[in-house]
Amino acid sequence: FYYFEYNGRLEDSRIEYYQMLDKRHLLPELTLRSIEYQMLLSLRMIVGGLGDMDGYTKNFNHKYETNVPHEYIRNLDLKKIVKYAYENKFKYAFVFDIYYRGLVTLLEPGNDDNFYRLRELYEKHFESFSMRDKRNIAIWILNYCEYRSLAEPEKYYSIIFELNEFRLKKGLAYYPKGQIPKLLFLRIINVALLLGKNKWARKFLRDYSSKLHPELIAPVNAMANAFIFFDEGSYDAVLEQLKDFELFDTRDKLSARALIAKTYFELNENELLLSYIDSSRHYLKSKKVSERFRVPFVYFLNSLQKLLNLRENPDNFDINRLFAEMRSSGGTVERNWLMTKLKMLGAEEKPT
């Protein structure tokens, strides 16, 4: 990012300098290099910007009435340009290729070939990038895996787990410097637990909790321990961890509520669960929770209540219907857990 910006400025300064000296025979190559740096910088900015816009669409349901950057990139034949760069031994052909693959993972999210090529290039040329771009390209790869995990969870969670280990090893998980963000910390633990790596999750919690912001260590430890205890089936311990949990934001509060609701379900505390579902609905109304968090959480509460009713009064048709809804529900809160519980009630895994 900064490399291309600064080098572009440097070439422009050289152009001005040699113009003053009237050495115009040097200008053609300097002009070419200046444009090359500007082109790569522009492409890098567009990849990052479109990635952010894609996140706003997925996470905030934002709809863009017009999207000129998207149309601009979609109508460029970047594949041919990348091929030309390699054939002519352009010094930064691999950078062009990485940016191109990053774009295609956004424009064609079902095309795994581009994803694997992006990952291959990233690993091969890792040391060529600044820490900022190392971190950002890893996030492009992770975002693709998160999207594809809806269809193939085990496969893509395994890749996410590998990348999380890689980020920890290379220092890419620390931002600001020296600290792991709260959401990333808990996500690392949850991915490990989804893959059955309980011991790894416990070791991570023990070894890396000191990398959290000092004010977050106690509450994040409580939340992380609650996740681990739930995975182990120690449901009373889950409630004990969350009893005095100091909550910081809406995401934390809803995450804790979902975990407590699941715990009541596992303990067969039906009356407590129904009361908790009702109080959670009132909480959503009274606190004016944003639509981004409210809609999927309401869907979770409704699905959990249906699941409870089906456990008490099994009906194969309704079980399979709810399971089919879950499969197509995308970013539903606790989707994997709900589907597992429906399978335990006899839901059939039918091909999509």
mmCIF file of C-alpha atoms in Angstrom:
data_model
loop_
_atom_site.group_PDB
_atom_site.id
_atom_site.type_symbol
_atom_site.label_atom_id
_atom_site.label_comp_id
_atom_site.label_asym_id
_atom_site.label_seq_id
_atom_site.Cartn_x
_atom_site.Cartn_y
_atom_site.Cartn_z
ATOM 1 C CA PHE A 1 0.000 0.000 0.000
ATOM 2 C CA TYR A 2 2.464 2.652 1.197
ATOM 3 C CA TYR A 3 5.243 1.167 -0.949
ATOM 4 C CA PHE A 4 3.408 1.947 -4.187
ATOM 5 C CA GLU A 5 2.228 5.343 -2.953
ATOM 6 C CA TYR A 6 5.707 6.479 -1.889
ATOM 7 C CA ASN A 7 7.464 5.031 -4.939
ATOM 8 C CA GLY A 8 4.940 6.692 -7.227
ATOM 9 C CA ARG A 9 5.700 10.026 -5.569
ATOM 10 C CA LEU A 10 9.426 9.340 -5.842
ATOM 11 C CA GLU A 11 9.181 8.705 -9.587
ATOM 12 C CA ASP A 12 7.126 11.895 -10.017
ATOM 13 C CA SER A 13 9.814 13.851 -8.151
ATOM 14 C CA ARG A 14 12.478 12.360 -10.413
ATOM 15 C CA ILE A 15 10.451 13.381 -13.466
ATOM 16 C CA GLU A 16 10.306 16.979 -12.218
ATOM 17 C CA TYR A 17 14.002 16.935 -11.393
ATOM 18 C CA TYR A 18 15.126 15.692 -14.820
ATOM 19 C CA GLN A 19 12.742 18.080 -16.544
ATOM 20 C CA MET A 20 14.531 20.952 -14.797
ATOM 21 C CA LEU A 21 17.868 19.546 -15.986
ATOM 22 C CA ASP A 22 16.421 19.160 -19.488
ATOM 23 C CA LYS A 23 17.296 15.441 -19.510
ATOM 24 C CA ARG A 24 14.119 14.490 -21.313
ATOM 25 C CA HIS A 25 15.546 11.251 -22.664
ATOM 26 C CA LEU A 26 15.153 9.828 -19.123
ATOM 27 C CA LEU A 27 11.477 10.729 -18.817
ATOM 28 C CA PRO A 28 9.768 7.889 -20.785
ATOM 29 C CA GLU A 29 10.889 5.094 -18.430
ATOM 30 C CA LEU A 30 10.322 7.214 -15.328
ATOM 31 C CA THR A 31 6.803 8.012 -16.511
ATOM 32 C CA LEU A 32 6.096 4.327 -17.131
ATOM 33 C CA ARG A 33 7.236 3.368 -13.622
ATOM 34 C CA SER A 34 5.208 6.197 -12.087
ATOM 35 C CA ILE A 35 2.057 5.001 -13.836
ATOM 36 C CA GLU A 36 2.763 1.375 -12.852
ATOM 37 C CA TYR A 37 2.973 2.345 -9.174
ATOM 38 C CA GLN A 38 -0.194 4.442 -9.429
ATOM 39 C CA MET A 39 -2.018 1.584 -11.163
ATOM 40 C CA LEU A 40 -1.073 -0.931 -8.459
ATOM 41 C CA LEU A 41 -1.983 1.529 -5.695
ATOM 42 C CA SER A 42 -5.356 2.196 -7.328
ATOM 43 C CA LEU A 43 -6.077 -1.528 -7.669
ATOM 44 C CA ARG A 44 -5.101 -2.151 -4.041
ATOM 45 C CA MET A 45 -7.420 0.634 -2.869
ATOM 46 C CA ILE A 46 -10.311 -0.742 -4.939
ATOM 47 C CA VAL A 47 -9.843 -4.303 -3.618
ATOM 48 C CA GLY A 48 -9.862 -3.057 -0.029
ATOM 49 C CA GLY A 49 -12.800 -0.725 -0.628
ATOM 50 C CA LEU A 50 -14.944 -3.342 -2.360
ATOM 51 C CA GLY A 51 -14.143 -5.758 0.460
ATOM 52 C CA ASP A 52 -15.389 -3.228 3.013
ATOM 53 C CA MET A 53 -18.534 -2.596 0.937
ATOM 54 C CA ASP A 54 -19.164 -6.332 0.708
ATOM 55 C CA GLY A 55 -18.945 -6.491 4.503
ATOM 56 C CA TYR A 56 -21.456 -3.659 4.887
ATOM 57 C CA THR A 57 -23.852 -5.512 2.591
ATOM 58 C CA LYS A 58 -23.520 -8.826 4.443
ATOM 59 C CA ASN A 59 -23.376 -7.503 7.994
ATOM 60 C CA PHE A 60 -25.614 -4.438 7.811
ATOM 61 C CA ASN A 61 -27.912 -5.421 4.909
ATOM 62 C CA HIS A 62 -26.884 -2.195 3.188
ATOM 63 C CA LYS A 63 -27.999 -1.910 -0.437
ATOM 64 C CA TYR A 64 -26.051 0.242 -2.889
ATOM 65 C CA GLU A 65 -28.318 1.810 -5.498
ATOM 66 C CA THR A 66 -25.284 2.429 -7.702
ATOM 67 C CA ASN A 67 -21.845 0.892 -7.390
ATOM 68 C CA VAL A 68 -19.479 2.353 -9.972
ATOM 69 C CA PRO A 69 -16.288 0.771 -8.506
ATOM 70 C CA HIS A 70 -17.895 -2.668 -8.747
ATOM 71 C CA GLU A 71 -18.960 -2.130 -12.359
ATOM 72 C CA TYR A 72 -15.590 -0.620 -13.253
ATOM 73 C CA ILE A 73 -13.700 -3.672 -11.998
ATOM 74 C CA ARG A 74 -16.244 -6.175 -13.304
ATOM 75 C CA ASN A 75 -15.846 -4.839 -16.832
ATOM 76 C CA LEU A 76 -12.033 -4.847 -16.826
ATOM 77 C CA ASP A 77 -10.414 -7.969 -18.238
ATOM 78 C CA LEU A 78 -7.961 -8.248 -15.360
ATOM 79 C CA LYS A 79 -7.243 -11.889 -16.128
ATOM 80 C CA LYS A 80 -5.684 -10.889 -19.461
ATOM 81 C CA ILE A 81 -3.726 -8.085 -17.830
ATOM 82 C CA VAL A 82 -2.302 -10.495 -15.234
ATOM 83 C CA LYS A 83 -1.316 -12.909 -18.014
ATOM 84 C CA TYR A 84 0.368 -10.067 -19.931
ATOM 85 C CA ALA A 85 2.271 -9.030 -16.789
ATOM 86 C CA TYR A 86 3.638 -12.562 -16.271
ATOM 87 C CA GLU A 87 4.519 -13.040 -19.948
ATOM 88 C CA ASN A 88 6.457 -9.768 -19.984
ATOM 89 C CA LYS A 89 8.173 -10.507 -16.656
ATOM 90 C CA PHE A 90 6.691 -7.471 -14.947
ATOM 91 C CA LYS A 91 8.394 -7.120 -11.557
ATOM 92 C CA TYR A 92 5.086 -6.902 -9.682
ATOM 93 C CA ALA A 93 3.105 -9.467 -11.677
ATOM 94 C CA PHE A 94 2.544 -11.546 -8.512
ATOM 95 C CA VAL A 95 1.122 -8.467 -6.730
ATOM 96 C CA PHE A 96 -1.229 -7.851 -9.638
ATOM 97 C CA ASP A 97 -2.260 -11.516 -9.473
ATOM 98 C CA ILE A 98 -2.944 -11.380 -5.715
ATOM 99 C CA TYR A 99 -5.068 -8.255 -6.062
ATOM 100 C CA TYR A 100 -6.906 -9.827 -8.987
ATOM 101 C CA ARG A 101 -7.617 -13.028 -7.014
ATOM 102 C CA GLY A 102 -8.753 -10.949 -4.047
ATOM 103 C CA LEU A 103 -11.248 -9.184 -6.291
ATOM 104 C CA VAL A 104 -12.519 -12.391 -7.872
ATOM 105 C CA THR A 105 -13.204 -13.948 -4.454
ATOM 106 C CA LEU A 106 -15.628 -11.031 -3.985
ATOM 107 C CA LEU A 107 -17.120 -11.072 -7.495
ATOM 108 C CA GLU A 108 -17.312 -14.886 -7.822
ATOM 109 C CA PRO A 109 -17.570 -16.201 -4.245
ATOM 110 C CA GLY A 110 -18.330 -19.752 -5.370
ATOM 111 C CA ASN A 111 -15.139 -20.127 -7.420
ATOM 112 C CA ASP A 112 -12.711 -22.001 -5.187
ATOM 113 C CA ASP A 113 -9.943 -22.080 -7.820
ATOM 114 C CA ASN A 114 -9.304 -18.363 -7.345
ATOM 115 C CA PHE A 115 -9.349 -18.769 -3.578
ATOM 116 C CA TYR A 116 -6.722 -21.519 -3.638
ATOM 117 C CA ARG A 117 -4.569 -19.503 -6.042
ATOM 118 C CA LEU A 118 -4.836 -16.465 -3.745
ATOM 119 C CA ARG A 119 -3.757 -18.536 -0.763
ATOM 120 C CA GLU A 120 -0.877 -20.082 -2.714
ATOM 121 C CA LEU A 121 0.402 -16.677 -3.851
ATOM 122 C CA TYR A 122 0.026 -15.240 -0.348
ATOM 123 C CA GLU A 123 2.140 -18.001 1.196
ATOM 124 C CA LYS A 124 4.756 -17.885 -1.568
ATOM 125 C CA HIS A 125 5.244 -14.098 -1.491
ATOM 126 C CA PHE A 126 4.404 -13.486 2.166
ATOM 127 C CA GLU A 127 7.685 -11.750 2.994
ATOM 128 C CA SER A 128 7.284 -9.308 0.087
ATOM 129 C CA PHE A 129 4.407 -7.471 1.801
ATOM 130 C CA SER A 130 4.257 -4.956 4.616
ATOM 131 C CA MET A 131 2.761 -6.036 7.932
ATOM 132 C CA ARG A 132 -0.396 -4.098 7.062
ATOM 133 C CA ASP A 133 -0.903 -5.900 3.744
ATOM 134 C CA LYS A 134 0.059 -9.267 5.242
ATOM 135 C CA ARG A 135 -2.773 -8.752 7.717
ATOM 136 C CA ASN A 136 -5.248 -7.442 5.136
ATOM 137 C CA ILE A 137 -4.701 -10.230 2.590
ATOM 138 C CA ALA A 138 -5.128 -12.795 5.375
ATOM 139 C CA ILE A 139 -8.473 -11.137 6.176
ATOM 140 C CA TRP A 140 -9.527 -11.438 2.496
ATOM 141 C CA ILE A 141 -8.824 -15.171 2.705
ATOM 142 C CA LEU A 142 -10.622 -15.528 6.048
ATOM 143 C CA ASN A 143 -13.690 -13.615 4.846
ATOM 144 C CA TYR A 144 -14.003 -15.979 1.892
ATOM 145 C CA CYS A 145 -13.740 -18.982 4.228
ATOM 146 C CA GLU A 146 -16.402 -17.555 6.551
ATOM 147 C CA TYR A 147 -18.764 -17.198 3.590
ATOM 148 C CA ARG A 148 -18.057 -20.696 2.244
ATOM 149 C CA SER A 149 -18.322 -22.252 5.721
ATOM 150 C CA LEU A 150 -22.101 -21.864 5.478
ATOM 151 C CA ALA A 151 -22.090 -24.618 2.827
ATOM 152 C CA GLU A 152 -19.066 -26.682 3.951
ATOM 153 C CA PRO A 153 -18.396 -25.843 7.606
ATOM 154 C CA GLU A 154 -15.813 -28.486 8.522
ATOM 155 C CA LYS A 155 -13.661 -27.876 5.434
ATOM 156 C CA TYR A 156 -13.536 -24.111 5.746
ATOM 157 C CA TYR A 157 -13.392 -23.940 9.535
ATOM 158 C CA SER A 158 -10.285 -26.133 9.244
ATOM 159 C CA ILE A 159 -8.712 -23.587 6.891
ATOM 160 C CA ILE A 160 -9.724 -20.740 9.215
ATOM 161 C CA PHE A 161 -8.122 -22.601 12.133
ATOM 162 C CA GLU A 162 -4.873 -23.053 10.177
ATOM 163 C CA LEU A 163 -4.845 -19.371 9.254
ATOM 164 C CA ASN A 164 -5.494 -18.355 12.855
ATOM 165 C CA GLU A 165 -2.486 -20.392 13.961
ATOM 166 C CA PHE A 166 -0.451 -18.783 11.176
ATOM 167 C CA ARG A 167 -1.560 -15.278 12.192
ATOM 168 C CA LEU A 168 -0.597 -15.917 15.807
ATOM 169 C CA LYS A 169 2.805 -17.275 14.770
ATOM 170 C CA LYS A 170 3.540 -14.338 12.449
ATOM 171 C CA GLY A 171 2.167 -11.642 14.745
ATOM 172 C CA LEU A 172 -0.707 -10.747 12.413
ATOM 173 C CA ALA A 173 -3.365 -11.175 15.105
ATOM 174 C CA TYR A 174 -2.106 -8.226 17.124
ATOM 175 C CA TYR A 175 -3.678 -4.865 16.354
ATOM 176 C CA PRO A 176 -3.249 -2.427 17.840
ATOM 177 C CA LYS A 177 0.339 -3.507 18.339
ATOM 178 C CA GLY A 178 0.772 -6.153 20.983
ATOM 179 C CA GLN A 179 -2.952 -6.764 21.597
ATOM 180 C CA ILE A 180 -5.474 -9.239 20.204
ATOM 181 C CA PRO A 181 -8.910 -7.672 19.575
ATOM 182 C CA LYS A 182 -11.689 -9.099 21.716
ATOM 183 C CA LEU A 183 -13.821 -10.346 18.792
ATOM 184 C CA LEU A 184 -10.876 -12.080 17.146
ATOM 185 C CA PHE A 185 -9.843 -13.680 20.451
ATOM 186 C CA LEU A 186 -13.289 -15.208 21.003
ATOM 187 C CA ARG A 187 -13.608 -16.184 17.332
ATOM 188 C CA ILE A 188 -10.319 -18.098 17.508
ATOM 189 C CA ILE A 189 -11.645 -20.046 20.488
ATOM 190 C CA ASN A 190 -15.036 -20.735 18.888
ATOM 191 C CA VAL A 191 -13.503 -22.030 15.641
ATOM 192 C CA ALA A 192 -11.264 -24.373 17.634
ATOM 193 C CA LEU A 193 -14.267 -25.671 19.590
ATOM 194 C CA LEU A 194 -16.288 -26.170 16.394
ATOM 195 C CA LEU A 195 -13.497 -28.496 15.216
ATOM 196 C CA GLY A 196 -13.407 -30.419 18.501
ATOM 197 C CA LYS A 197 -10.092 -28.860 19.599
ATOM 198 C CA ASN A 198 -11.058 -28.254 23.227
ATOM 199 C CA LYS A 199 -7.547 -28.720 24.636
ATOM 200 C CA TRP A 200 -6.130 -26.324 22.045
ATOM 201 C CA ALA A 201 -8.760 -23.735 22.999
ATOM 202 C CA ARG A 202 -7.878 -24.047 26.691
ATOM 203 C CA LYS A 203 -4.159 -23.678 25.952
ATOM 204 C CA PHE A 204 -4.834 -20.647 23.751
ATOM 205 C CA LEU A 205 -6.875 -19.046 26.530
ATOM 206 C CA ARG A 206 -4.118 -19.701 29.039
ATOM 207 C CA ASP A 207 -1.258 -18.522 26.801
ATOM 208 C CA TYR A 208 -2.812 -15.517 25.076
ATOM 209 C CA SER A 209 -5.288 -13.877 27.478
ATOM 210 C CA SER A 210 -2.480 -11.545 28.572
ATOM 211 C CA LYS A 211 -2.494 -10.176 24.990
ATOM 212 C CA LEU A 212 -5.955 -8.674 25.523
ATOM 213 C CA HIS A 213 -6.464 -5.077 26.599
ATOM 214 C CA PRO A 214 -6.049 -5.116 30.410
ATOM 215 C CA GLU A 215 -9.652 -3.992 30.984
ATOM 216 C CA LEU A 216 -10.933 -6.873 28.829
ATOM 217 C CA ILE A 217 -8.970 -9.761 30.336
ATOM 218 C CA ALA A 218 -11.474 -10.664 33.097
ATOM 219 C CA PRO A 219 -14.720 -10.448 31.070
ATOM 220 C CA VAL A 220 -13.249 -12.119 27.966
ATOM 221 C CA ASN A 221 -11.808 -14.912 30.119
ATOM 222 C CA ALA A 222 -15.255 -15.437 31.640
ATOM 223 C CA MET A 223 -16.887 -15.582 28.212
ATOM 224 C CA ALA A 224 -14.192 -17.843 26.767
ATOM 225 C CA ASN A 225 -14.383 -20.214 29.747
ATOM 226 C CA ALA A 226 -18.169 -20.306 29.353
ATOM 227 C CA PHE A 227 -17.777 -21.372 25.701
ATOM 228 C CA ILE A 228 -15.286 -24.074 26.676
ATOM 229 C CA PHE A 229 -17.414 -25.361 29.585
ATOM 230 C CA PHE A 230 -20.430 -25.520 27.269
ATOM 231 C CA ASP A 231 -18.403 -27.540 24.773
ATOM 232 C CA GLU A 232 -17.437 -29.929 27.591
ATOM 233 C CA GLY A 233 -21.041 -30.274 28.756
ATOM 234 C CA SER A 234 -20.324 -28.550 32.095
ATOM 235 C CA TYR A 235 -23.514 -26.527 31.931
ATOM 236 C CA ASP A 236 -23.680 -25.410 35.569
ATOM 237 C CA ALA A 237 -20.152 -24.031 35.160
ATOM 238 C CA VAL A 238 -21.338 -22.018 32.140
ATOM 239 C CA LEU A 239 -23.976 -20.261 34.243
ATOM 240 C CA GLU A 240 -21.449 -19.677 37.020
ATOM 241 C CA GLN A 241 -19.007 -18.005 34.584
ATOM 242 C CA LEU A 242 -21.679 -15.713 33.192
ATOM 243 C CA LYS A 243 -23.274 -14.873 36.541
ATOM 244 C CA ASP A 244 -21.155 -11.759 37.149
ATOM 245 C CA PHE A 245 -20.111 -11.230 33.540
ATOM 246 C CA GLU A 246 -19.310 -7.569 32.858
ATOM 247 C CA LEU A 247 -20.803 -6.866 29.463
ATOM 248 C CA PHE A 248 -19.345 -4.194 27.210
ATOM 249 C CA ASP A 249 -21.463 -3.977 24.087
ATOM 250 C CA THR A 250 -24.555 -5.349 22.370
ATOM 251 C CA ARG A 251 -22.674 -8.168 20.669
ATOM 252 C CA ASP A 252 -21.345 -9.400 24.032
ATOM 253 C CA LYS A 253 -24.759 -9.209 25.653
ATOM 254 C CA LEU A 254 -26.496 -11.135 22.876
ATOM 255 C CA SER A 255 -23.711 -13.712 22.725
ATOM 256 C CA ALA A 256 -24.063 -14.302 26.478
ATOM 257 C CA ARG A 257 -27.853 -14.507 26.186
ATOM 258 C CA ALA A 258 -27.612 -17.082 23.396
ATOM 259 C CA LEU A 259 -25.196 -19.186 25.457
ATOM 260 C CA ILE A 260 -27.403 -19.027 28.563
ATOM 261 C CA ALA A 261 -30.476 -19.979 26.510
ATOM 262 C CA LYS A 262 -28.652 -22.982 25.008
ATOM 263 C CA THR A 263 -27.490 -23.984 28.477
ATOM 264 C CA TYR A 264 -31.062 -23.986 29.841
ATOM 265 C CA PHE A 265 -32.047 -26.139 26.847
ATOM 266 C CA GLU A 266 -29.276 -28.649 27.556
ATOM 267 C CA LEU A 267 -30.232 -28.755 31.252
ATOM 268 C CA ASN A 268 -33.871 -29.428 30.287
ATOM 269 C CA GLU A 269 -34.894 -26.351 32.245
ATOM 270 C CA ASN A 270 -37.901 -25.766 30.008
ATOM 271 C CA GLU A 271 -39.724 -23.236 32.149
ATOM 272 C CA LEU A 272 -36.561 -21.234 32.762
ATOM 273 C CA LEU A 273 -35.796 -21.330 29.051
ATOM 274 C CA LEU A 274 -39.235 -20.089 28.003
ATOM 275 C CA SER A 275 -39.028 -17.302 30.569
ATOM 276 C CA TYR A 276 -35.528 -16.392 29.361
ATOM 277 C CA ILE A 277 -36.641 -16.325 25.715
ATOM 278 C CA ASP A 278 -39.459 -13.978 26.694
ATOM 279 C CA SER A 279 -37.142 -11.686 28.704
ATOM 280 C CA SER A 280 -34.669 -11.641 25.802
ATOM 281 C CA ARG A 281 -37.412 -10.460 23.443
ATOM 282 C CA HIS A 282 -38.252 -7.658 25.877
ATOM 283 C CA TYR A 283 -34.551 -6.781 26.110
ATOM 284 C CA LEU A 284 -34.337 -6.434 22.316
ATOM 285 C CA LYS A 285 -37.246 -3.992 22.336
ATOM 286 C CA SER A 286 -36.246 -1.976 25.386
ATOM 287 C CA LYS A 287 -32.606 -1.470 24.383
ATOM 288 C CA LYS A 288 -33.330 -0.514 20.773
ATOM 289 C CA VAL A 289 -30.854 -3.057 19.437
ATOM 290 C CA SER A 290 -29.796 -2.329 15.854
ATOM 291 C CA GLU A 291 -31.367 -4.370 13.077
ATOM 292 C CA ARG A 292 -27.988 -5.922 12.278
ATOM 293 C CA PHE A 293 -28.038 -7.786 15.611
ATOM 294 C CA ARG A 294 -31.759 -7.850 16.359
ATOM 295 C CA VAL A 295 -33.042 -9.708 13.266
ATOM 296 C CA PRO A 296 -30.765 -12.790 13.460
ATOM 297 C CA PHE A 297 -31.170 -12.979 17.247
ATOM 298 C CA VAL A 298 -34.975 -12.874 17.042
ATOM 299 C CA TYR A 299 -34.762 -15.670 14.463
ATOM 300 C CA PHE A 300 -32.587 -17.654 16.886
ATOM 301 C CA LEU A 301 -35.078 -17.190 19.728
ATOM 302 C CA ASN A 302 -38.003 -18.226 17.513
ATOM 303 C CA SER A 303 -36.094 -21.265 16.221
ATOM 304 C CA LEU A 304 -35.048 -22.267 19.728
ATOM 305 C CA GLN A 305 -38.644 -22.115 20.927
ATOM 306 C CA LYS A 306 -39.710 -24.279 17.976
ATOM 307 C CA LEU A 307 -36.870 -26.690 18.777
ATOM 308 C CA LEU A 308 -38.036 -26.939 22.376
ATOM 309 C CA ASN A 309 -41.599 -27.666 21.263
ATOM 310 C CA LEU A 310 -40.348 -30.332 18.844
ATOM 311 C CA ARG A 311 -38.302 -31.991 21.569
ATOM 312 C CA GLU A 312 -41.391 -32.206 23.740
ATOM 313 C CA ASN A 313 -43.757 -33.091 20.882
ATOM 314 C CA PRO A 314 -41.727 -34.622 18.009
ATOM 315 C CA ASP A 315 -43.123 -34.328 14.493
ATOM 316 C CA ASN A 316 -40.916 -35.544 11.625
ATOM 317 C CA PHE A 317 -42.405 -33.175 9.065
ATOM 318 C CA ASP A 318 -41.912 -30.080 11.257
ATOM 319 C CA ILE A 319 -38.433 -31.219 12.301
ATOM 320 C CA ASN A 320 -37.299 -31.544 8.683
ATOM 321 C CA ARG A 321 -38.993 -28.301 7.689
ATOM 322 C CA LEU A 322 -37.169 -26.369 10.418
ATOM 323 C CA PHE A 323 -33.921 -28.104 9.472
ATOM 324 C CA ALA A 324 -34.371 -27.046 5.834
ATOM 325 C CA GLU A 325 -34.948 -23.470 7.011
ATOM 326 C CA MET A 326 -31.730 -23.625 9.011
ATOM 327 C CA ARG A 327 -29.733 -24.848 6.014
ATOM 328 C CA SER A 328 -30.802 -21.858 3.955
ATOM 329 C CA SER A 329 -30.684 -19.285 6.746
ATOM 330 C CA GLY A 330 -27.133 -18.014 6.188
ATOM 331 C CA GLY A 331 -25.952 -15.942 9.135
ATOM 332 C CA THR A 332 -28.450 -17.163 11.737
ATOM 333 C CA VAL A 333 -27.163 -16.986 15.314
ATOM 334 C CA GLU A 334 -26.077 -20.450 16.557
ATOM 335 C CA ARG A 335 -27.073 -22.064 13.254
ATOM 336 C CA ASN A 336 -24.705 -25.045 13.624
ATOM 337 C CA TRP A 337 -25.887 -25.839 17.137
ATOM 338 C CA LEU A 338 -29.562 -25.631 16.133
ATOM 339 C CA MET A 339 -28.963 -27.959 13.171
ATOM 340 C CA THR A 340 -27.097 -30.447 15.375
ATOM 341 C CA LYS A 341 -30.009 -30.539 17.815
ATOM 342 C CA LEU A 342 -32.486 -31.074 14.959
ATOM 343 C CA LYS A 343 -30.368 -33.966 13.662
ATOM 344 C CA MET A 344 -30.567 -35.510 17.128
ATOM 345 C CA LEU A 345 -34.353 -35.327 16.806
ATOM 346 C CA GLY A 346 -34.177 -37.176 13.476
ATOM 347 C CA ALA A 347 -33.747 -34.445 10.873
ATOM 348 C CA GLU A 348 -32.537 -35.852 7.566
ATOM 349 C CA GLU A 349 -29.505 -34.381 5.773
ATOM 350 C CA LYS A 350 -30.799 -34.023 2.233
ATOM 351 C CA PRO A 351 -28.608 -32.773 -0.651
ATOM 352 C CA THR A 352 -29.226 -29.156 -1.696
#
